[in-house]
Short mmCIF file of C-alpha atoms and ligand atoms in Angstrom, two decimals:
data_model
loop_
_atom_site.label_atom_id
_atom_site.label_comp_id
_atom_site.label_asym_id
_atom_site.label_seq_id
_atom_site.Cartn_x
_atom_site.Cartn_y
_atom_site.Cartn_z
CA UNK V 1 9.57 10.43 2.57
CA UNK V 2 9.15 14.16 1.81
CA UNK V 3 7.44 14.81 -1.63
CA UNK V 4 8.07 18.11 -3.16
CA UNK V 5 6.04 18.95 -5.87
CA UNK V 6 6.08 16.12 -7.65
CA UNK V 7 4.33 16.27 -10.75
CA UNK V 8 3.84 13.80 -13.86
CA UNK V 9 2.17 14.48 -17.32
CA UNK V 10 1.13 11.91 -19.69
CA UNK V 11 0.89 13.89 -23.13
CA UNK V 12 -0.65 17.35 -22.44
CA UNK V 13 -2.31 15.56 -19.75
CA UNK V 14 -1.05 16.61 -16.16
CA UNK V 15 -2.33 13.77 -14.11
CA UNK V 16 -0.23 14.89 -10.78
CA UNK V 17 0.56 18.21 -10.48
CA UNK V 18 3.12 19.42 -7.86
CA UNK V 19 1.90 17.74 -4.91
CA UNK V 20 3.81 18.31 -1.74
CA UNK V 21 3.35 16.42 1.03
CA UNK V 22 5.89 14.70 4.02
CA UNK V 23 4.69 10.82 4.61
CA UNK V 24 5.24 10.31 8.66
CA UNK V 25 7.29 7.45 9.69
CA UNK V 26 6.36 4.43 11.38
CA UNK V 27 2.72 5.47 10.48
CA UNK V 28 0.33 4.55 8.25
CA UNK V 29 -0.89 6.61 5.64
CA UNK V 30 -3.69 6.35 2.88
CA UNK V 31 -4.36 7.85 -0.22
CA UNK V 32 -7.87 7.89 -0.87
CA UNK V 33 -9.84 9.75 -3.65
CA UNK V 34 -12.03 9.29 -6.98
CA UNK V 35 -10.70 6.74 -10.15
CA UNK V 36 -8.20 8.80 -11.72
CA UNK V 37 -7.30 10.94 -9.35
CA UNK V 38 -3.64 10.05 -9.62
CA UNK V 39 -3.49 7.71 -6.62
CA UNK V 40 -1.41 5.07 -8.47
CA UNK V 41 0.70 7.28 -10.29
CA UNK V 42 1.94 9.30 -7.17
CA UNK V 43 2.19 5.83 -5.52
CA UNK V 44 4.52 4.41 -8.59
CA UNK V 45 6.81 7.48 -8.41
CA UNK V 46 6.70 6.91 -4.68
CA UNK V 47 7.84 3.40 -5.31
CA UNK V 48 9.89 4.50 -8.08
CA UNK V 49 8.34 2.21 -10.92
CA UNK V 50 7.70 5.48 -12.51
CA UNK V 51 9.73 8.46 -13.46
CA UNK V 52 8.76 11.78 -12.80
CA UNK V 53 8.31 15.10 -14.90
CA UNK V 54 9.67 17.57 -11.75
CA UNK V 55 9.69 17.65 -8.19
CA UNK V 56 11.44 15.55 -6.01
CA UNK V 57 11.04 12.67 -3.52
CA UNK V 58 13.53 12.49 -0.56
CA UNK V 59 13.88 9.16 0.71
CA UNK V 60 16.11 9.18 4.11
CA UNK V 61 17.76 11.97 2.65
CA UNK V 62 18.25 11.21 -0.74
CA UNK V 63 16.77 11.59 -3.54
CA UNK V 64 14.90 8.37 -4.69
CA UNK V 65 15.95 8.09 -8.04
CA UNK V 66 19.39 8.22 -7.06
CA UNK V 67 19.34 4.91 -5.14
CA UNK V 68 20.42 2.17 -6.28
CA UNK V 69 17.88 -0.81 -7.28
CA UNK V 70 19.62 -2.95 -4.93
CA UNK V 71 19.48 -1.01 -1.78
CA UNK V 72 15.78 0.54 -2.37
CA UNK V 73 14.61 -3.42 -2.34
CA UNK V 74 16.24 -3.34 1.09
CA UNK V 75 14.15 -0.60 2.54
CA UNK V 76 10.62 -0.21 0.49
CA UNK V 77 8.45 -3.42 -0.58
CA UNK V 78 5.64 -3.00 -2.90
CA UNK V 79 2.41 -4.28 -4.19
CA UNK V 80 1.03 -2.43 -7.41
CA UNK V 81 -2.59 -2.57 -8.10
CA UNK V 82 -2.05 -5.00 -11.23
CA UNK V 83 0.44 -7.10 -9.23
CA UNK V 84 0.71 -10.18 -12.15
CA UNK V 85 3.79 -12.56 -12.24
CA UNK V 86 3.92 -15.15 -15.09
CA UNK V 87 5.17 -17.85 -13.41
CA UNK V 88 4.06 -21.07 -12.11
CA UNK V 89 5.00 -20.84 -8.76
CA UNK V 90 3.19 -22.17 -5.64
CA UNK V 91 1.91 -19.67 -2.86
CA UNK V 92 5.11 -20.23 -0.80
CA UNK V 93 7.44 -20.59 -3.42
CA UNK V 94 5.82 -16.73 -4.82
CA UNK V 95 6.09 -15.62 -0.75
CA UNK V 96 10.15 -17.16 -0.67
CA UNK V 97 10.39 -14.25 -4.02
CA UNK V 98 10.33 -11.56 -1.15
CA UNK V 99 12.97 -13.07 0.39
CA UNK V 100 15.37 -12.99 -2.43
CA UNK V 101 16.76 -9.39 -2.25
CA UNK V 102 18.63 -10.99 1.07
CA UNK V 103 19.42 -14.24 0.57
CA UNK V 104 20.04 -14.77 -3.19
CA UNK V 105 18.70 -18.35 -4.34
CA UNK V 106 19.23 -20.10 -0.96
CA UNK V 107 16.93 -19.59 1.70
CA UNK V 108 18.06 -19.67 5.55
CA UNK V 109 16.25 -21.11 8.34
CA UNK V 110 15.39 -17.47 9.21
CA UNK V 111 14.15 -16.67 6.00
CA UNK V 112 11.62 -20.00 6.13
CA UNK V 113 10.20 -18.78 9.11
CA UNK V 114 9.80 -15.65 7.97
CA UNK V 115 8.06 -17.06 4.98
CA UNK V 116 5.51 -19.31 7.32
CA UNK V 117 5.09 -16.44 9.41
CA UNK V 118 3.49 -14.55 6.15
CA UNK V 119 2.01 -17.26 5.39
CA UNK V 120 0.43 -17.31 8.32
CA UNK V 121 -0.43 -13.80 8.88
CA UNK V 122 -2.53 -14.28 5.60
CA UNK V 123 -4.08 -17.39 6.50
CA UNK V 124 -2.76 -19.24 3.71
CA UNK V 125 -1.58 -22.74 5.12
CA UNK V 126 -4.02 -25.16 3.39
CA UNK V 127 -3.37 -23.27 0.39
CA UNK V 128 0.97 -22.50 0.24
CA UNK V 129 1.64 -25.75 -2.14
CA UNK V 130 -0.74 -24.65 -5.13
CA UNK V 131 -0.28 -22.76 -7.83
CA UNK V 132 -1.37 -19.38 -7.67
CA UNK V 133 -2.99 -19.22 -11.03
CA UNK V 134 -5.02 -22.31 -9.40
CA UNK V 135 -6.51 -19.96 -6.83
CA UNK V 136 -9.10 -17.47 -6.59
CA UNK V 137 -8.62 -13.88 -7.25
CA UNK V 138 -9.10 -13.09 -3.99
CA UNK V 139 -6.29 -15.84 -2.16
CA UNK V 140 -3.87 -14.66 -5.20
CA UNK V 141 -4.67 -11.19 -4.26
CA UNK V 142 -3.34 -12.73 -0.55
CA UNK V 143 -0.49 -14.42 -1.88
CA UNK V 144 1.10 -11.40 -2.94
CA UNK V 145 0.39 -9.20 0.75
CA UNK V 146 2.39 -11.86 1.93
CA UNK V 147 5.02 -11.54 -0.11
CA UNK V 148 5.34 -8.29 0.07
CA UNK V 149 5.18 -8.37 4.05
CA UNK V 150 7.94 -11.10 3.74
CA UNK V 151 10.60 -8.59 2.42
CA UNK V 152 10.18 -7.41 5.66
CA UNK V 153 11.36 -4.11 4.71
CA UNK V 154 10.85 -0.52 6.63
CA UNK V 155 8.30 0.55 4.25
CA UNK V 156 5.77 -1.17 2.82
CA UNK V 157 3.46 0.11 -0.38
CA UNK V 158 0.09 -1.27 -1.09
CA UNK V 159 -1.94 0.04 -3.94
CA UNK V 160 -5.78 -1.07 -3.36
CA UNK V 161 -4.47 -4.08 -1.21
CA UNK V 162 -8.58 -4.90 -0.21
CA UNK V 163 -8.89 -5.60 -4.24
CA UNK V 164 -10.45 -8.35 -4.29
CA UNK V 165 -11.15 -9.46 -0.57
CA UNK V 166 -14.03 -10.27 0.85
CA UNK V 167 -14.87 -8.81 4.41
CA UNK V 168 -13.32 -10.96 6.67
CA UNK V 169 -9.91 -11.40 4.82
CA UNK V 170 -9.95 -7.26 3.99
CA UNK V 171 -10.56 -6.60 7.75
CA UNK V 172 -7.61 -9.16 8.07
CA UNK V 173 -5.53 -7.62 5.81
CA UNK V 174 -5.89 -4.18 7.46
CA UNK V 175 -5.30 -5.31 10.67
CA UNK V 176 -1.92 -7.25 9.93
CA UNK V 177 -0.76 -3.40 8.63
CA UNK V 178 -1.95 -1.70 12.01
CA UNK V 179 0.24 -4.45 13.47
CA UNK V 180 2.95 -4.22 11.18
CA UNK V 181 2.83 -0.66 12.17
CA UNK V 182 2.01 -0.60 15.63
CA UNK V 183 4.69 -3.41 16.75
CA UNK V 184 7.19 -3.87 13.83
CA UNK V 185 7.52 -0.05 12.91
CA UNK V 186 6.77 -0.07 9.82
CA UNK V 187 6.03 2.41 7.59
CA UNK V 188 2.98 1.70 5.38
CA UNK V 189 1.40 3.72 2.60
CA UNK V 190 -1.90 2.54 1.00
CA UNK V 191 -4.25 3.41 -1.70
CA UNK V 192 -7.51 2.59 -0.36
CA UNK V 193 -10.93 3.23 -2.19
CA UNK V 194 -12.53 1.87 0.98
CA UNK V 195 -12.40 4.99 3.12
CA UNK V 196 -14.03 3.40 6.22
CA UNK V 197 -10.75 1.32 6.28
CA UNK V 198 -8.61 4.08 5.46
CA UNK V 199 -10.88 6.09 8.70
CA UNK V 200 -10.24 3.38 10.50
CA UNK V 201 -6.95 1.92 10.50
CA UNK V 202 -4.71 4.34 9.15
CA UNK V 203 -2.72 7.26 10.74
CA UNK V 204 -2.97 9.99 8.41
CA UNK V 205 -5.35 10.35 5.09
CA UNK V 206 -4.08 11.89 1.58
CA UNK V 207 -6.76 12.52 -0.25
CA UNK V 208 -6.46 13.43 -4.13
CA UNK V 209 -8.32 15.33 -6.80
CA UNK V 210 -7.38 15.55 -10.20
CA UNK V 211 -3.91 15.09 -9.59
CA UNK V 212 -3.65 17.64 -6.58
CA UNK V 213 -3.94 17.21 -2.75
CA UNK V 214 -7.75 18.10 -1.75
CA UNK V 215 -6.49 17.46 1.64
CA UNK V 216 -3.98 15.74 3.70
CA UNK V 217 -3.85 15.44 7.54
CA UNK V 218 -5.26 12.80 10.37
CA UNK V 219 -7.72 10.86 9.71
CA UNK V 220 -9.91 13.04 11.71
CA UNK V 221 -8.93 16.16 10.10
CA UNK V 222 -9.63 14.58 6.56
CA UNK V 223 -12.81 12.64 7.40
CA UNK V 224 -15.05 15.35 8.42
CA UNK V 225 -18.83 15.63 5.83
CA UNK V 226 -17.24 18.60 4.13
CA UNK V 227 -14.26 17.97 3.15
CA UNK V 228 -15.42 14.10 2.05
CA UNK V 229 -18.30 15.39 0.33
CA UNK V 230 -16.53 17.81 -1.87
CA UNK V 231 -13.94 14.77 -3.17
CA UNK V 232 -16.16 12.69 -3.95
CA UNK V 233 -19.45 14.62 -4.73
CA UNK V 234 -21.61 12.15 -2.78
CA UNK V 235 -23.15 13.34 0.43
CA UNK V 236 -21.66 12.29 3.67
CA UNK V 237 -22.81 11.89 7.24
CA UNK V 238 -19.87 10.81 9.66
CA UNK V 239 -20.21 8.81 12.96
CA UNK V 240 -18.14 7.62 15.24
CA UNK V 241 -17.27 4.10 16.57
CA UNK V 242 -14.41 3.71 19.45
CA UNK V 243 -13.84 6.95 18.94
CA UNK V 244 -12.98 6.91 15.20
CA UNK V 245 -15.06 9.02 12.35
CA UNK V 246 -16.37 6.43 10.10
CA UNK V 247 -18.36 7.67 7.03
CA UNK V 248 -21.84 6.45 6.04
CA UNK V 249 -22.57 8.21 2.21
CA UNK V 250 -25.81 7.38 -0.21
N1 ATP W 301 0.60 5.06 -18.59
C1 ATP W 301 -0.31 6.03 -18.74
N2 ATP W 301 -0.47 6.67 -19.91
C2 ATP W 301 -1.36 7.66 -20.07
N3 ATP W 301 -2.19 8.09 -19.10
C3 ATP W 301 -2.10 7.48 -17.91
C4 ATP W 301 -1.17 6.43 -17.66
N4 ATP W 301 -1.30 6.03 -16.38
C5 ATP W 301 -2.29 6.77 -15.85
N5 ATP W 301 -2.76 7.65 -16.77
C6 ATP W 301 -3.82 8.65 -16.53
O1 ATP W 301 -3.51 9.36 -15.36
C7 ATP W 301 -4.68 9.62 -14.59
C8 ATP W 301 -4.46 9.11 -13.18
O2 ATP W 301 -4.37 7.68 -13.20
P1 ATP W 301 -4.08 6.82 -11.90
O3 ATP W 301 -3.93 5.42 -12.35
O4 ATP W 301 -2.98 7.44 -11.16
O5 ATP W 301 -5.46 7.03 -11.10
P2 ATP W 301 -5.93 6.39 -9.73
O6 ATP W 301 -6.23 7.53 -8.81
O7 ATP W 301 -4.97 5.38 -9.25
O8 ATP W 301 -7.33 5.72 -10.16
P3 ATP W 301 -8.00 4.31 -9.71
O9 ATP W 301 -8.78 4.63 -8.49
O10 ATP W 301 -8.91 4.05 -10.86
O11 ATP W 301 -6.96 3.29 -9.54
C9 ATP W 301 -5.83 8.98 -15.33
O12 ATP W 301 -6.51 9.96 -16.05
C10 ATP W 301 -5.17 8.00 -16.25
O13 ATP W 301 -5.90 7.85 -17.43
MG1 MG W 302 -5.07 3.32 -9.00
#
């Protein structure tokens, strides 16, 4: 995905101005920065949920609003940060939804174990026949990473996917994208507020200011006291554990 300065106004209001950046493939990369800094609005134009005001995103070569619907459900999956479907669906039957693109309404033996495999991935076995508006935030919030890892699709988009986890399942979650990374070669963009996750499982860090790029590069590149400190205004000190900065502010 190359990203040419992409901008978006809402009103007078620019919230993204021309931001230009190329997201690496078969890495992961997160944006990270202060509420409002435009994270979810580059990430919906990046999904295309959202049109733009000018630049351009290139998708494998073309631009992305010129795909079809169709064939950009083939290649990019996506969770947005206020994910919500109103339906009564069970966990599995809302995981089978990711299938769909593929298979229309009937779902193969390969798409089932897909499906458990998601399922599984997310820990969500005892749980796949309720409802998912009978389920805490925070196994809904699971629910829909597995559906979205279920499309199985090249890239995969995940606006704050740690919303609403607790430590264990977050660490989970951010493992199962290193993985889907690492040994299914994926490409995976995240909006991440947690920056210690972003630190230390992404590839590359985006980080955002008032709708520009404060920095983009490897994670260590981005997570060094000065350039953390001025995004967020907090003071920083950085350590390291296996090798990786992680970032300790107060
Ligand atoms: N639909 C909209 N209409 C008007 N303004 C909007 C709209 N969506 C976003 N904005 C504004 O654009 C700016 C960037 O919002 P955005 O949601 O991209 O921030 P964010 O970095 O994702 O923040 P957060 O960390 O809180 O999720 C904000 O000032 C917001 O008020
Ligand atoms: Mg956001």
């Amino acid at each position: 995905m190359i990203i040419d300065k992409l901008s978006k106004r809402y009103g007078s209001k620019t919230v993204v101005d021309s931001i230009s950046i190329e997201i690496p493939k078969r890495a992961v990369t997160s944006m990270i920065g202060p509420n409002g800094a435009g994270k979810s609005t580059v990430f919906n134009m990046l999904a295309r949920l959202i049109a733009r005001d000018a630049g351009i995103v290139d998708f494998n070569g073309k631009d992305i609003e010129k795909w079809k619907s169709k064939e950009l459900a083939k290649k990019i999956a996506i969770l947005t940060q206020s994910n919500n479907i109103q339906m009564k669906l069970t966990v599995r039957e809302l995981v089978a939804f990711g299938r769909f693109p593929y298979s229309g309404s009937r779902l193969t033996e390969e798409d089932e174990a897909i499906i458990s495999k998601a399922i599984a991935y997310l820990e969500l076995q005892d749980i796949q026949h309720q409802f998912i508006d009978e389920i805490s935030g925070g196994q809904r919030q699971r629910a829909y990473i597995a559906m979205v890892i279920a499309q199985d699709t090249e890239y995969i988009l995940l606006d704050e996917p740690t919303n609403n986890l607790d430590i264990y399942h977050a660490t989970n979650m951010m493992k199962i994208v290193r993985r889907l990374c690492d040994e299914l070669d994926k490409t995976v963009i995240l909006v991440l507020h947690e920056i210690n996750y972003a630190a230390f499982y992404s590839d590359y860090i985006c980080a955002l200011v008032d709708g520009r790029v404060a920095k983009f590069g490897t994670v260590d590149e981005v997570m060094t006291k000065e350039v953390l400190s001025s995004i967020y205004n907090v003071e920083f000190e950085i350590m390291r554990i296996e090798g990786k900065p992680l970032s300790i502010y107060y």
